Coordinates of C-alpha atoms and ligand atoms in Angstrom, one line a residue:
M82 CA 68.7 93.0 -25.4
M83 CA 68.2 95.5 -28.1
N84 CA 67.0 99.0 -27.5
M85 CA 64.3 100.3 -29.7
N86 CA 64.1 103.8 -31.2
D87 CA 60.9 105.4 -32.4
K88 CA 61.3 104.2 -36.0
E89 CA 61.8 100.6 -34.8
K90 CA 58.7 100.9 -32.5
S91 CA 56.6 102.0 -35.5
E92 CA 57.9 99.1 -37.6
F93 CA 57.1 96.7 -34.7
E94 CA 53.5 98.1 -34.6
E95 CA 53.1 97.8 -38.3
K96 CA 54.0 94.1 -38.2
V97 CA 51.2 93.5 -35.8
R98 CA 48.8 95.6 -37.8
K99 CA 49.8 93.7 -41.0
T100 CA 49.2 90.3 -39.3
I101 CA 45.7 91.4 -38.2
E102 CA 45.0 92.6 -41.8
D103 CA 46.6 89.8 -43.7
F104 CA 44.8 87.1 -41.8
H105 CA 41.6 89.0 -41.3
L106 CA 41.9 88.5 -37.5
I107 CA 39.4 91.3 -36.5
E108 CA 36.3 92.3 -38.4
K109 CA 34.1 95.3 -38.1
G110 CA 31.8 95.0 -35.2
D111 CA 34.1 92.5 -33.3
K112 CA 34.4 92.8 -29.6
V113 CA 37.9 91.4 -28.7
L114 CA 38.7 90.1 -25.3
V115 CA 42.5 89.9 -24.7
A116 CA 43.5 87.0 -22.4
C117 CA 46.0 88.8 -20.1
S118 CA 48.6 87.2 -17.9
G119 CA 50.2 90.4 -17.0
G120 CA 53.3 89.4 -19.1
K121 CA 54.9 91.3 -21.9
D122 CA 53.2 89.5 -24.8
S123 CA 49.5 89.9 -23.8
T124 CA 50.1 93.4 -22.3
T125 CA 51.6 94.5 -25.7
C126 CA 48.8 92.9 -27.5
L127 CA 46.2 94.6 -25.4
Y128 CA 48.0 98.0 -25.8
L129 CA 48.2 97.7 -29.6
L130 CA 44.6 96.6 -30.2
K131 CA 43.5 99.6 -28.1
K132 CA 45.9 101.9 -30.0
F133 CA 44.6 100.6 -33.4
G134 CA 41.1 101.6 -32.3
Y135 CA 39.5 98.2 -31.8
N136 CA 36.7 97.5 -29.3
V137 CA 38.9 95.7 -26.8
E138 CA 38.7 94.6 -23.1
G139 CA 41.0 92.5 -21.0
L140 CA 40.4 89.4 -19.0
T141 CA 42.7 87.9 -16.5
I142 CA 42.4 84.7 -14.5
D143 CA 43.9 85.0 -11.0
L144 CA 45.5 81.5 -10.7
L145 CA 46.7 82.2 -7.1
I146 CA 50.3 81.3 -7.8
G147 CA 51.6 83.3 -4.7
Q148 CA 53.4 86.5 -5.2
W149 CA 53.8 86.0 -8.9
S150 CA 50.0 86.1 -9.5
K151 CA 49.6 89.0 -7.1
E152 CA 52.3 91.2 -8.8
N153 CA 50.9 90.4 -12.3
L154 CA 47.4 91.3 -11.2
D155 CA 48.6 94.6 -9.6
N156 CA 50.5 95.4 -12.8
L157 CA 47.5 94.8 -15.0
K158 CA 45.2 96.9 -12.9
I159 CA 47.7 99.8 -13.1
F160 CA 48.2 99.4 -16.8
C161 CA 44.5 99.1 -17.7
D162 CA 43.6 102.1 -15.5
K163 CA 46.2 104.2 -17.2
E164 CA 45.2 103.1 -20.7
G165 CA 41.4 103.3 -20.0
I166 CA 40.8 99.6 -20.8
K167 CA 38.1 97.6 -19.0
L168 CA 39.7 94.7 -17.2
H169 CA 37.7 91.6 -16.1
T170 CA 39.2 89.5 -13.4
I171 CA 38.1 86.0 -12.4
S172 CA 39.6 84.0 -9.6
I173 CA 40.3 80.3 -10.0
R174 CA 39.1 79.9 -6.4
D175 CA 35.7 81.4 -7.2
E176 CA 35.3 79.0 -10.1
F177 CA 36.8 75.8 -8.7
G178 CA 37.3 76.4 -5.0
Y179 CA 41.1 76.0 -5.0
S180 CA 44.3 77.6 -6.3
I181 CA 45.7 76.2 -9.6
C182 CA 48.6 74.5 -7.6
Y183 CA 46.1 72.6 -5.5
I184 CA 44.0 71.6 -8.5
R185 CA 47.1 70.4 -10.3
S186 CA 48.2 68.3 -7.4
I187 CA 44.9 66.5 -7.2
I188 CA 44.8 65.9 -10.9
Q189 CA 48.4 64.8 -11.1
S190 CA 47.8 62.2 -8.3
K191 CA 45.5 60.5 -10.8
H192 CA 47.0 61.3 -14.1
D193 CA 50.4 62.0 -15.6
L194 CA 49.8 65.5 -17.0
S195 CA 52.2 68.4 -17.0
N196 CA 51.6 71.6 -15.0
C197 CA 51.0 73.7 -18.2
T198 CA 48.7 71.1 -19.8
I199 CA 46.3 71.2 -16.8
C200 CA 46.6 74.9 -16.4
G201 CA 46.2 75.5 -20.1
V202 CA 43.0 73.5 -20.4
I203 CA 41.5 75.1 -17.3
K204 CA 42.4 78.6 -18.6
R205 CA 41.0 77.9 -22.1
W206 CA 37.8 76.6 -20.6
L207 CA 37.3 79.6 -18.3
L208 CA 38.3 82.1 -21.0
N209 CA 35.8 80.7 -23.5
K210 CA 33.0 80.7 -20.9
K211 CA 33.7 84.2 -19.7
A212 CA 34.1 85.6 -23.3
R213 CA 30.7 84.2 -24.1
E214 CA 29.2 85.9 -21.0
I215 CA 30.9 89.2 -21.9
G216 CA 29.6 89.0 -25.4
A217 CA 33.1 89.0 -27.0
T218 CA 33.3 87.8 -30.6
K219 CA 37.1 87.1 -30.5
I220 CA 39.6 86.0 -27.9
A221 CA 43.1 87.4 -28.5
T222 CA 46.2 85.8 -26.9
G223 CA 49.7 87.0 -26.8
H224 CA 51.3 83.9 -28.5
N225 CA 54.4 84.9 -30.4
L226 CA 56.6 83.4 -33.1
D227 CA 58.8 81.6 -30.6
D228 CA 55.9 80.0 -28.8
E229 CA 54.4 78.8 -32.1
A230 CA 57.7 77.4 -33.5
E231 CA 58.3 75.5 -30.3
T232 CA 54.8 74.1 -30.3
V233 CA 55.0 72.9 -33.9
L234 CA 58.3 71.1 -33.1
M235 CA 56.9 69.7 -29.8
N236 CA 53.8 68.4 -31.5
I237 CA 55.7 66.8 -34.4
S238 CA 58.3 65.3 -32.0
T239 CA 55.5 63.7 -29.9
G240 CA 53.4 62.6 -32.8
N241 CA 50.6 64.9 -31.6
V242 CA 49.7 66.4 -35.0
M243 CA 46.1 66.8 -34.0
L244 CA 47.1 69.5 -31.6
G245 CA 48.2 71.4 -34.7
L246 CA 44.6 72.4 -35.0
R247 CA 45.2 74.9 -32.3
L248 CA 48.0 76.5 -34.3
G249 CA 47.9 79.4 -36.8
P250 CA 47.1 83.1 -36.3
K251 CA 43.4 82.2 -36.2
T252 CA 42.1 79.0 -34.6
G253 CA 38.9 77.1 -34.1
I254 CA 37.6 74.5 -36.5
L255 CA 34.2 74.6 -34.9
H256 CA 31.6 77.0 -36.3
S257 CA 29.6 77.0 -33.1
E258 CA 28.2 79.8 -31.0
K259 CA 29.7 77.9 -28.0
F260 CA 33.3 78.5 -29.0
I261 CA 34.7 81.9 -29.5
P262 CA 37.4 82.1 -32.2
R263 CA 40.9 82.8 -31.0
I264 CA 43.4 85.1 -32.7
K265 CA 47.1 85.7 -32.2
P266 CA 48.0 89.3 -33.4
M267 CA 51.6 88.9 -32.1
Y268 CA 52.1 85.8 -34.3
Y269 CA 55.0 87.1 -36.4
L270 CA 56.9 88.9 -33.6
T271 CA 59.7 87.2 -31.8
N272 CA 60.1 87.0 -28.0
A273 CA 63.1 89.3 -28.2
E274 CA 61.3 91.9 -30.3
I275 CA 58.3 92.0 -27.9
R276 CA 60.6 92.3 -24.9
A277 CA 62.4 95.2 -26.5
Y278 CA 59.2 96.9 -27.3
S279 CA 57.7 96.3 -23.9
E280 CA 60.8 97.6 -22.2
A281 CA 61.0 100.7 -24.5
M282 CA 57.4 101.4 -23.7
N283 CA 58.0 101.0 -19.9
F284 CA 55.1 98.6 -19.5
P285 CA 54.6 97.5 -15.9
V286 CA 55.3 93.8 -16.5
L287 CA 57.3 91.1 -14.8
Y288 CA 59.9 89.4 -17.1
D289 CA 60.4 86.4 -14.8
P290 CA 58.8 83.2 -16.0
C291 CA 55.9 81.6 -14.2
P292 CA 57.3 79.6 -11.3
C293 CA 55.1 76.6 -12.3
A294 CA 56.4 76.5 -15.9
V295 CA 58.5 73.4 -15.5
D296 CA 57.8 71.8 -18.9
S297 CA 61.3 70.4 -19.4
F298 CA 60.5 69.2 -23.0
R299 CA 59.5 72.7 -24.0
H300 CA 62.7 74.1 -22.5
L301 CA 64.8 71.5 -24.4
V302 CA 63.0 72.4 -27.7
R303 CA 63.5 76.1 -26.9
R304 CA 67.3 75.7 -26.3
H305 CA 67.7 73.8 -29.6
L306 CA 65.7 76.3 -31.5
K307 CA 67.9 79.1 -30.1
T308 CA 71.0 77.3 -31.4
L309 CA 69.4 76.7 -34.8
E310 CA 68.3 80.3 -35.1
A311 CA 71.8 81.5 -34.2
E312 CA 73.3 79.3 -36.8
K313 CA 70.7 79.9 -39.4
P314 CA 68.6 83.0 -38.8
G315 CA 65.0 82.8 -39.9
T316 CA 64.6 79.1 -38.8
K317 CA 61.8 79.8 -36.5
R318 CA 59.9 81.8 -39.1
Q319 CA 60.5 79.0 -41.6
I320 CA 59.1 76.3 -39.3
V321 CA 56.0 78.4 -38.7
D322 CA 55.5 79.2 -42.3
T323 CA 55.9 75.6 -43.4
F324 CA 53.4 74.5 -40.8
L325 CA 51.0 77.3 -41.9
E326 CA 51.0 75.8 -45.4
M327 CA 50.1 72.4 -43.9
I328 CA 47.3 73.6 -41.6
P329 CA 44.5 73.4 -44.2
I330 CA 45.4 69.8 -45.0
V331 CA 45.7 68.9 -41.3
K332 CA 42.4 70.6 -40.5
D333 CA 40.6 68.8 -43.3
Y334 CA 42.1 65.5 -42.3
Y335 CA 41.1 65.9 -38.6
K336 CA 37.9 67.7 -39.1
P337 CA 35.0 66.5 -36.9
G338 CA 33.2 63.5 -38.4
K339 CA 36.5 61.9 -39.6
G340 CA 37.1 60.0 -36.4
V341 CA 37.9 63.0 -34.4
K342 CA 35.5 64.6 -32.0
I343 CA 35.6 68.0 -30.4
C344 CA 35.4 68.0 -26.6
E345 CA 32.0 69.4 -25.7
L346 CA 33.5 71.3 -22.7
C347 CA 36.8 72.8 -23.9
G348 CA 36.6 72.6 -27.7
E349 CA 39.8 70.6 -28.0
P350 CA 40.2 67.7 -30.4
S351 CA 39.3 64.5 -28.6
S352 CA 38.5 60.9 -29.4
K353 CA 35.5 61.0 -27.1
N354 CA 32.7 63.5 -26.5
I355 CA 34.5 64.8 -23.4
C356 CA 38.3 64.9 -23.5
K357 CA 40.5 63.2 -20.8
T358 CA 41.5 66.4 -19.2
C359 CA 37.9 67.8 -18.9
N360 CA 36.9 64.4 -17.3
L361 CA 39.5 65.2 -14.6
I362 CA 38.2 68.7 -14.2
Q363 CA 34.7 67.4 -13.9
L364 CA 35.9 65.0 -11.2
L365 CA 37.4 68.0 -9.4
R366 CA 34.2 70.0 -9.6
S367 CA 31.9 67.2 -8.5
Ligands
SF4_402 FE1 49.9 78.0 -16.3 FE2 52.1 77.0 -17.4 FE3 51.3 79.5 -18.0 FE4 52.3 79.0 -15.6 S1 53.4 78.9 -17.5 S2 50.4 80.2 -16.0 S3 51.6 76.9 -15.2 S4 50.2 77.5 -18.4
ZN403 ZN1 38.0 69.1 -22.9

């Protein structure tokens, strides 16, 4: 892992600032809510938005994944206290009555969905709801270049181009007060760069992956991308840039009214008014 000196830290920060400016991610008057997991990506994102002077608050969802969730929550509280950032915490148990692990086991007994698919939908749904309550105008996530390149390849490999609608530094095809636009300020930073910055800054974060992240297909794609990047540096960036050029076409093709609907509950593309996953969540809540 590389060590960062002060000059490299500034260059890193400038890359994030440039992404925000180039893609007009944050406008004057915006209140940005950062979705915090306690990990390096969202913690760095929160830190830099605050450092750049934006009106920013953090939100974390306690998923109750044993010691891992507890340590992340403790770390976030320490970090936000130190930086003077307001942190909102919601517990999955207060919202649904159970831990994410229990929710997943119920849903998976009825439907073949991966851990992260279920967890992701639930988190997006809760985030959007909470952001609206708080009066946030943007939701920022810590997604980085590696995440995005992996997702592009995964979607293409599984024929799931519609999910490309969630990609790009600024997402949301709905112009509705119900859905808060999402932004990804860390879009052009790699996993390795963010780790180096986070370590150099001594952020209190866990570098272990979530114990429930057992998406074997993502891991396979990640391994192959790593090999490609080593053989041909710049591959990840090229994948993302190529997809960015295609996004307007994909968004136009799949825009609501052209056979694709938007789930009324989570805002994800769906063939019905309520998507499959939200149907399952509704089952769980009833
Ligand atoms: Fe949820 Fe997967 Fe993230 Fe773990 S890695 S918190 S299971 S989405
Ligand atoms: Zn849905």
